[in-house]
Amino acid sequence: MFDFQNYFEPLSDEVAKAPYHPKAIGAVIDKYTISYQIPSVDTAQLVIIGVLEERGAINNNGCAYGADEVRKKLYALRSAKYDYQIVDLGNLKNGNTLNDTYAALSSVMFELLKQGAIPIVIGGSHDLTYAMYTAYQKLEESINMVTVDAHFDLGSTEDTINASTFLGKIILHEPSFLFNYSNVGYQTYFVGADAIELMNKLYFETYRLGLVQRDMEEVEPIVRNADVVSIDISAIRQSDAPGNANASPNGFYGEEACAIARYAGLSDKLSSIGFFEFNPAYDHLNQTAHLIAQMVWYFIEGFYQRKRELPVGDHSAFLKYHVNMESDNHEIVFYKSKKSDRWWMEVPYPSEKVKYHRHHLVPCSYKDYEVAMRNELPERWWQALQKLS
């Protein structure tokens, strides 16, 4: 049996035993503390993992100390009227090397994913996303990943893995089990035209910050298609989240970041999320810690409002639309949920690629349906078709 206690340090009394309101988050979840043994995760739905690893950070030393600061704010927030089954395992012990920490986080996450619990990873540098990714390798299923980031973090093949190169290592990982990658909120002056062109050649989805901010609801189907969501706090503007040495004047507003976290919680497909690069040394009046705590709160809120719906098998809960594309000789089948008004579209795949069956229903929006009705192929549908063909 996997012994989680070997991997974690308990929370200090300062964090775990503050005088929280009886209906605050900190009073209604199970926590690993100095005074109490590590709680069981057998029936947990959500599991909080603090990570104190910063050896992969780039110009952001101090991000190892963010998890407990977020907890202080998160635990003080009021709980909602749900039967919370949330466990906080404490802080992951750092390995002797950075790779040891990756391996530890990957092992812990695999055990949680295997039993259906959703890890919420808080703290440390963004390269820990690599460990989240490798946790899925033993599940032997291809996955979709979304990062909320102003950068692409590609690096080059010669670079060692760190916060600015980890995505390149994920793309090159063998065996590959990354079906789709989406970036939400990149800023062109940080990534350059060559990187954007590379992403397009790989049929990955990239969404520029300004484009996303014009219609935040279009982020929902992007996030709904993800198994993993990884958020770099530097993607939030400095005025809203100063707690990062690489913070920029531009980025998402705090309420937009909370909306993204809520969309992630609402997604029936999503099975892990991470919040990285928060550095308390730069945090004015604990503003960033408070914002991340609210993002986690919104993720939890979204999770407990999941609809448990997908247009497979019995379609009686969905409206089905057939759109014939005269110019391309394609028919696109759309589904609209009668319960939530959310949309999906069906993408065909060859019989020999049955392993990709879980990717042939692509979350989309009403705008994609409108594009198809104009006899134009929706970009999401086309990109999925290229990967499935």
Short mmCIF file of C-alpha atoms in Angstrom, two decimals:
data_model
loop_
_atom_site.label_atom_id
_atom_site.label_comp_id
_atom_site.label_asym_id
_atom_site.label_seq_id
_atom_site.Cartn_x
_atom_site.Cartn_y
_atom_site.Cartn_z
CA MET A 1 0.00 0.00 0.00
CA PHE A 2 1.25 3.48 -0.90
CA ASP A 3 2.34 5.38 2.23
CA PHE A 4 1.65 9.09 1.68
CA GLN A 5 3.24 9.96 5.01
CA ASN A 6 6.67 9.11 3.62
CA TYR A 7 6.27 11.89 1.07
CA PHE A 8 4.86 14.77 3.12
CA GLU A 9 5.67 17.16 5.95
CA PRO A 10 2.76 18.12 8.22
CA LEU A 11 1.42 21.67 8.35
CA SER A 12 2.56 23.93 11.15
CA ASP A 13 0.09 24.89 13.87
CA GLU A 14 0.36 28.49 12.67
CA VAL A 15 -1.25 27.43 9.40
CA ALA A 16 -3.50 24.59 10.49
CA LYS A 17 -4.85 25.83 13.82
CA ALA A 18 -5.56 29.50 13.25
CA PRO A 19 -8.90 30.62 14.74
CA TYR A 20 -10.90 30.04 11.58
CA HIS A 21 -14.65 30.59 11.50
CA PRO A 22 -16.54 27.30 12.08
CA LYS A 23 -17.82 27.45 8.50
CA ALA A 24 -14.51 28.44 6.93
CA ILE A 25 -12.66 26.13 4.53
CA GLY A 26 -9.96 25.54 7.14
CA ALA A 27 -12.51 24.19 9.59
CA VAL A 28 -14.28 21.73 7.27
CA ILE A 29 -11.43 19.91 5.48
CA ASP A 30 -9.06 17.24 6.77
CA LYS A 31 -5.44 18.35 7.18
CA TYR A 32 -2.13 16.69 7.95
CA THR A 33 -0.80 18.54 11.00
CA ILE A 34 1.86 18.10 13.66
CA SER A 35 -0.87 17.14 16.12
CA TYR A 36 -2.79 14.71 13.90
CA GLN A 37 -1.70 11.82 11.69
CA ILE A 38 -1.96 12.11 7.94
CA PRO A 39 -5.62 11.83 6.88
CA SER A 40 -6.88 9.04 4.64
CA VAL A 41 -7.47 9.93 1.00
CA ASP A 42 -9.61 6.85 0.30
CA THR A 43 -12.82 8.87 -0.04
CA ALA A 44 -11.28 12.22 -0.93
CA GLN A 45 -12.55 14.03 -4.01
CA LEU A 46 -10.01 16.87 -3.92
CA VAL A 47 -6.50 16.68 -2.47
CA ILE A 48 -4.35 19.75 -1.80
CA ILE A 49 -0.59 19.29 -2.23
CA GLY A 50 1.87 22.02 -1.25
CA VAL A 51 5.22 21.98 -3.07
CA LEU A 52 8.31 23.80 -1.79
CA GLU A 53 10.54 23.19 -4.83
CA GLU A 54 12.20 26.12 -6.60
CA ARG A 55 15.40 24.68 -8.08
CA GLY A 56 13.83 24.94 -11.52
CA ALA A 57 12.75 28.56 -11.06
CA ILE A 58 14.07 31.28 -13.37
CA ASN A 59 14.64 34.63 -11.68
CA ASN A 60 12.02 33.85 -9.03
CA ASN A 61 13.85 32.42 -6.02
CA GLY A 62 11.47 32.46 -3.10
CA CYS A 63 8.57 30.75 -4.89
CA ALA A 64 9.20 27.72 -2.69
CA TYR A 65 7.52 29.50 0.22
CA GLY A 66 4.15 30.25 -1.32
CA ALA A 67 1.97 27.26 -0.42
CA ASP A 68 1.46 28.04 3.27
CA GLU A 69 0.76 31.72 2.57
CA VAL A 70 -2.00 30.67 0.17
CA ARG A 71 -3.36 28.24 2.77
CA LYS A 72 -3.69 31.00 5.37
CA LYS A 73 -5.97 32.93 3.03
CA LEU A 74 -7.77 29.88 1.62
CA TYR A 75 -8.59 28.41 5.02
CA ALA A 76 -10.17 31.71 6.11
CA LEU A 77 -12.63 31.76 3.19
CA ARG A 78 -16.16 30.60 3.92
CA SER A 79 -17.22 27.17 2.73
CA ALA A 80 -20.35 26.67 0.66
CA LYS A 81 -23.24 24.28 1.29
CA TYR A 82 -21.55 21.18 -0.07
CA ASP A 83 -20.48 17.93 1.52
CA TYR A 84 -16.78 18.66 1.17
CA GLN A 85 -14.51 15.66 0.83
CA ILE A 86 -11.24 17.57 0.69
CA VAL A 87 -7.90 16.53 2.16
CA ASP A 88 -4.76 18.64 2.57
CA LEU A 89 -1.77 16.30 2.63
CA GLY A 90 0.65 19.05 3.70
CA ASN A 91 3.88 19.91 1.90
CA LEU A 92 5.73 17.47 -0.34
CA LYS A 93 9.25 16.73 0.88
CA ASN A 94 11.89 17.98 -1.56
CA GLY A 95 14.11 15.30 -3.09
CA ASN A 96 17.90 15.33 -3.02
CA THR A 97 17.75 16.49 -6.63
CA LEU A 98 15.16 18.31 -8.68
CA ASN A 99 14.46 15.09 -10.57
CA ASP A 100 13.79 13.36 -7.26
CA THR A 101 11.11 15.94 -6.48
CA TYR A 102 9.58 15.43 -9.92
CA ALA A 103 9.49 11.69 -9.30
CA ALA A 104 7.90 12.11 -5.87
CA LEU A 105 5.17 14.46 -7.10
CA SER A 106 4.52 12.20 -10.08
CA SER A 107 4.17 9.12 -7.85
CA VAL A 108 1.84 10.85 -5.40
CA MET A 109 -0.33 12.20 -8.20
CA PHE A 110 -0.54 8.82 -9.92
CA GLU A 111 -1.83 7.20 -6.74
CA LEU A 112 -4.46 9.93 -6.34
CA LEU A 113 -5.52 9.86 -9.99
CA LYS A 114 -5.80 6.07 -9.88
CA GLN A 115 -8.47 6.30 -7.18
CA GLY A 116 -10.30 9.22 -8.78
CA ALA A 117 -9.13 12.06 -6.51
CA ILE A 118 -8.19 15.40 -8.08
CA PRO A 119 -4.81 16.83 -6.99
CA ILE A 120 -4.65 20.60 -6.44
CA VAL A 121 -0.93 21.47 -6.53
CA ILE A 122 0.05 24.79 -4.95
CA GLY A 123 3.50 26.38 -4.82
CA GLY A 124 6.91 26.06 -6.39
CA SER A 125 8.03 26.81 -9.94
CA HIS A 126 6.18 26.16 -13.18
CA ASP A 127 8.42 23.28 -14.28
CA LEU A 128 6.56 21.11 -11.76
CA THR A 129 3.99 20.83 -14.55
CA TYR A 130 6.39 18.29 -16.06
CA ALA A 131 5.93 16.06 -12.99
CA MET A 132 2.15 16.46 -13.25
CA TYR A 133 2.35 15.34 -16.87
CA THR A 134 4.45 12.24 -16.17
CA ALA A 135 1.95 11.16 -13.50
CA TYR A 136 -0.39 10.24 -16.35
CA GLN A 137 2.12 7.97 -18.08
CA LYS A 138 1.17 4.89 -16.05
CA LEU A 139 -2.50 5.51 -16.80
CA GLU A 140 -1.65 4.76 -20.46
CA GLU A 141 -4.05 7.34 -21.86
CA SER A 142 -3.24 10.32 -24.04
CA ILE A 143 -4.15 13.59 -22.38
CA ASN A 144 -4.87 17.23 -23.11
CA MET A 145 -3.02 19.96 -21.25
CA VAL A 146 -3.78 23.67 -20.85
CA THR A 147 -1.35 26.20 -19.44
CA VAL A 148 -2.35 29.72 -18.48
CA ASP A 149 0.89 31.50 -19.22
CA ALA A 150 2.27 34.61 -20.89
CA HIS A 151 5.09 32.45 -22.30
CA PHE A 152 5.34 29.10 -24.10
CA ASP A 153 8.29 27.75 -22.03
CA LEU A 154 9.67 25.76 -24.94
CA GLY A 155 13.44 26.20 -24.62
CA SER A 156 15.70 24.16 -26.91
CA THR A 157 16.59 20.48 -27.05
CA GLU A 158 19.97 21.18 -25.39
CA ASP A 159 18.50 23.03 -22.38
CA THR A 160 18.07 21.35 -19.03
CA ILE A 161 14.55 21.29 -17.69
CA ASN A 162 13.42 24.37 -15.77
CA ALA A 163 10.51 26.78 -15.57
CA SER A 164 11.21 28.22 -19.02
CA THR A 165 11.90 24.93 -20.88
CA PHE A 166 9.55 22.33 -19.39
CA LEU A 167 6.97 22.45 -22.19
CA GLY A 168 9.62 21.55 -24.76
CA LYS A 169 10.56 18.56 -22.62
CA ILE A 170 6.92 17.48 -22.43
CA ILE A 171 6.53 17.72 -26.22
CA LEU A 172 9.71 15.67 -26.77
CA HIS A 173 8.93 13.13 -24.05
CA GLU A 174 9.04 9.49 -25.20
CA PRO A 175 6.72 7.74 -25.22
CA SER A 176 4.46 10.66 -26.04
CA PHE A 177 1.00 10.72 -24.51
CA LEU A 178 0.24 14.40 -25.08
CA PHE A 179 -2.68 14.54 -27.50
CA ASN A 180 -3.30 18.27 -27.38
CA TYR A 181 -1.77 21.32 -25.79
CA SER A 182 -3.42 24.72 -25.42
CA ASN A 183 -1.92 27.97 -24.17
CA VAL A 184 -4.29 30.58 -22.82
CA GLY A 185 -3.09 34.16 -22.48
CA TYR A 186 0.27 34.28 -24.26
CA GLN A 187 1.75 37.72 -24.93
CA THR A 188 3.34 37.99 -28.38
CA TYR A 189 6.33 40.09 -27.31
CA PHE A 190 7.33 37.31 -24.89
CA VAL A 191 7.08 34.40 -27.35
CA GLY A 192 7.96 35.65 -30.85
CA ALA A 193 6.66 34.73 -34.30
CA ASP A 194 8.84 31.59 -34.65
CA ALA A 195 7.36 29.97 -31.54
CA ILE A 196 3.82 30.78 -32.67
CA GLU A 197 4.55 29.22 -36.06
CA LEU A 198 5.93 26.08 -34.37
CA MET A 199 2.78 25.75 -32.28
CA ASN A 200 0.65 26.02 -35.41
CA LYS A 201 2.69 23.31 -37.17
CA LEU A 202 2.10 21.01 -34.21
CA TYR A 203 -1.64 21.74 -34.40
CA PHE A 204 -1.58 23.04 -30.84
CA GLU A 205 -3.96 25.79 -29.77
CA THR A 206 -2.63 29.17 -28.68
CA TYR A 207 -4.82 32.05 -27.56
CA ARG A 208 -3.37 35.54 -27.29
CA LEU A 209 -4.19 37.49 -24.14
CA GLY A 210 -5.98 40.34 -25.91
CA LEU A 211 -8.11 37.94 -27.93
CA VAL A 212 -9.12 35.95 -24.87
CA GLN A 213 -10.02 39.03 -22.85
CA ARG A 214 -12.51 40.16 -25.49
CA ASP A 215 -14.72 37.18 -24.69
CA MET A 216 -13.76 35.22 -21.56
CA GLU A 217 -16.61 32.76 -22.06
CA GLU A 218 -14.68 31.32 -25.02
CA VAL A 219 -12.08 30.09 -22.52
CA GLU A 220 -14.62 27.65 -21.07
CA PRO A 221 -14.55 25.05 -23.91
CA ILE A 222 -10.74 25.29 -24.04
CA VAL A 223 -10.46 24.41 -20.37
CA ARG A 224 -13.31 21.86 -20.59
CA ASN A 225 -11.17 19.84 -23.01
CA ALA A 226 -8.23 19.60 -20.58
CA ASP A 227 -7.14 16.79 -18.30
CA VAL A 228 -4.48 19.04 -16.74
CA VAL A 229 -4.56 22.80 -16.17
CA SER A 230 -1.36 24.54 -15.07
CA ILE A 231 -1.41 28.23 -14.10
CA ASP A 232 1.66 30.46 -13.98
CA ILE A 233 0.81 33.36 -11.67
CA SER A 234 2.93 35.69 -13.83
CA ALA A 235 0.13 35.43 -16.42
CA ILE A 236 -1.84 37.75 -14.10
CA ARG A 237 -1.05 41.47 -14.31
CA GLN A 238 1.34 42.81 -11.71
CA SER A 239 -1.19 45.23 -10.23
CA ASP A 240 -3.45 42.29 -9.36
CA ALA A 241 -0.74 39.73 -8.47
CA PRO A 242 2.54 41.41 -7.52
CA GLY A 243 3.90 38.26 -5.83
CA ASN A 244 6.19 37.15 -8.65
CA ALA A 245 9.63 38.42 -9.64
CA ASN A 246 8.69 38.10 -13.33
CA ALA A 247 5.34 39.89 -13.04
CA SER A 248 4.41 42.10 -16.01
CA PRO A 249 2.18 45.19 -16.32
CA ASN A 250 -0.13 43.25 -18.67
CA GLY A 251 -1.98 40.02 -18.02
CA PHE A 252 -5.28 38.69 -16.79
CA TYR A 253 -7.27 40.63 -14.23
CA GLY A 254 -7.91 38.87 -10.93
CA GLU A 255 -11.57 38.22 -11.68
CA GLU A 256 -10.62 36.73 -15.07
CA ALA A 257 -8.15 34.38 -13.38
CA CYS A 258 -10.89 33.30 -10.96
CA ALA A 259 -13.25 32.67 -13.91
CA ILE A 260 -10.65 30.39 -15.53
CA ALA A 261 -10.22 28.47 -12.27
CA ARG A 262 -14.00 28.05 -12.01
CA TYR A 263 -14.20 26.78 -15.61
CA ALA A 264 -11.53 24.22 -14.69
CA GLY A 265 -13.55 23.08 -11.70
CA LEU A 266 -16.70 22.73 -13.80
CA SER A 267 -14.98 20.49 -16.37
CA ASP A 268 -16.01 16.85 -16.00
CA LYS A 269 -12.81 15.84 -17.78
CA LEU A 270 -10.25 17.76 -15.77
CA SER A 271 -8.39 15.61 -13.23
CA SER A 272 -5.59 17.86 -11.89
CA ILE A 273 -4.69 21.53 -11.56
CA GLY A 274 -1.60 23.45 -10.45
CA PHE A 275 -0.89 27.02 -9.30
CA PHE A 276 2.77 27.98 -9.64
CA GLU A 277 5.38 30.76 -9.37
CA PHE A 278 3.86 32.65 -6.41
CA ASN A 279 6.66 34.37 -4.51
CA PRO A 280 5.72 35.85 -1.10
CA ALA A 281 8.87 38.01 -1.08
CA TYR A 282 7.27 40.28 -3.70
CA ASP A 283 3.70 40.12 -2.42
CA HIS A 284 2.33 43.47 -1.26
CA LEU A 285 -0.10 43.06 1.68
CA ASN A 286 -0.55 39.36 0.81
CA GLN A 287 -2.54 40.37 -2.25
CA THR A 288 -1.36 37.52 -4.48
CA ALA A 289 -1.82 34.90 -1.76
CA HIS A 290 -5.37 36.10 -1.34
CA LEU A 291 -6.03 36.02 -5.09
CA ILE A 292 -4.69 32.47 -5.48
CA ALA A 293 -6.78 31.40 -2.49
CA GLN A 294 -9.84 32.81 -4.21
CA MET A 295 -8.88 31.01 -7.44
CA VAL A 296 -8.67 27.72 -5.52
CA TRP A 297 -12.03 28.54 -3.88
CA TYR A 298 -13.59 29.07 -7.31
CA PHE A 299 -12.08 25.81 -8.56
CA ILE A 300 -13.65 23.98 -5.60
CA GLU A 301 -16.96 25.76 -6.21
CA GLY A 302 -16.87 24.72 -9.86
CA PHE A 303 -16.07 21.12 -8.97
CA TYR A 304 -19.12 20.81 -6.74
CA GLN A 305 -21.28 22.21 -9.54
CA ARG A 306 -20.17 19.69 -12.17
CA LYS A 307 -22.97 18.48 -14.42
CA ARG A 308 -21.56 14.98 -15.11
CA GLU A 309 -22.60 15.23 -18.75
CA LEU A 310 -21.05 14.08 -22.02
CA PRO A 311 -22.86 13.32 -25.30
CA VAL A 312 -22.03 9.62 -25.46
CA GLY A 313 -24.40 6.66 -25.28
CA ASP A 314 -27.83 8.06 -24.45
CA HIS A 315 -28.22 11.36 -26.32
CA SER A 316 -31.66 12.17 -24.92
CA ALA A 317 -30.24 14.99 -22.79
CA PHE A 318 -28.76 16.69 -25.86
CA LEU A 319 -29.93 18.43 -28.99
CA LYS A 320 -28.14 17.13 -32.08
CA TYR A 321 -27.35 19.30 -35.11
CA HIS A 322 -25.94 18.17 -38.47
CA VAL A 323 -24.11 20.79 -40.53
CA ASN A 324 -23.09 19.86 -44.09
CA MET A 325 -19.98 21.67 -45.27
CA GLU A 326 -20.51 22.01 -49.01
CA SER A 327 -17.06 23.42 -49.77
CA ASP A 328 -15.12 20.69 -47.90
CA ASN A 329 -17.42 17.67 -48.26
CA HIS A 330 -17.57 17.27 -44.48
CA GLU A 331 -20.50 16.87 -42.14
CA ILE A 332 -20.02 18.20 -38.62
CA VAL A 333 -22.25 16.89 -35.86
CA PHE A 334 -22.87 19.26 -32.95
CA TYR A 335 -24.42 18.47 -29.58
CA LYS A 336 -25.99 21.00 -27.25
CA SER A 337 -26.76 20.07 -23.64
CA LYS A 338 -30.34 20.69 -22.57
CA LYS A 339 -29.09 20.97 -19.00
CA SER A 340 -26.19 23.44 -19.26
CA ASP A 341 -26.40 24.82 -22.85
CA ARG A 342 -22.80 23.70 -23.41
CA TRP A 343 -21.72 22.53 -26.88
CA TRP A 344 -19.58 19.71 -28.31
CA MET A 345 -18.69 18.71 -31.86
CA GLU A 346 -17.89 15.27 -33.20
CA VAL A 347 -14.60 14.69 -35.03
CA PRO A 348 -14.20 11.44 -37.05
CA TYR A 349 -11.17 9.21 -36.53
CA PRO A 350 -9.86 6.10 -38.29
CA SER A 351 -10.78 2.75 -36.73
CA GLU A 352 -7.11 1.90 -36.21
CA LYS A 353 -6.78 4.91 -33.91
CA VAL A 354 -9.36 3.71 -31.40
CA LYS A 355 -6.99 4.72 -28.59
CA TYR A 356 -8.00 8.32 -29.33
CA HIS A 357 -11.71 7.63 -28.80
CA ARG A 358 -11.88 9.95 -25.78
CA HIS A 359 -10.76 12.90 -27.96
CA HIS A 360 -13.27 12.66 -30.78
CA LEU A 361 -15.88 14.75 -28.93
CA VAL A 362 -14.40 18.23 -28.79
CA PRO A 363 -15.87 20.85 -26.45
CA CYS A 364 -16.82 23.98 -28.37
CA SER A 365 -19.09 27.00 -28.19
CA TYR A 366 -22.10 28.31 -30.04
CA LYS A 367 -19.68 30.46 -32.05
CA ASP A 368 -18.16 27.31 -33.56
CA TYR A 369 -21.64 26.25 -34.65
CA GLU A 370 -22.18 29.69 -36.19
CA VAL A 371 -18.85 29.37 -38.07
CA ALA A 372 -19.95 25.99 -39.48
CA MET A 373 -23.30 27.43 -40.51
CA ARG A 374 -21.36 29.95 -42.62
CA ASN A 375 -19.82 26.97 -44.42
CA GLU A 376 -16.46 27.49 -42.71
CA LEU A 377 -14.58 24.81 -40.77
CA PRO A 378 -14.22 25.68 -37.07
CA GLU A 379 -10.55 25.93 -36.15
CA ARG A 380 -10.95 23.60 -33.16
CA TRP A 381 -12.56 20.93 -35.33
CA TRP A 382 -9.86 21.20 -38.00
CA GLN A 383 -6.97 20.95 -35.53
CA ALA A 384 -8.53 17.93 -33.83
CA LEU A 385 -9.07 16.26 -37.21
CA GLN A 386 -5.38 16.66 -38.10
CA LYS A 387 -4.32 14.94 -34.88
CA LEU A 388 -6.89 12.15 -35.23
CA SER A 389 -6.25 11.44 -38.92
#
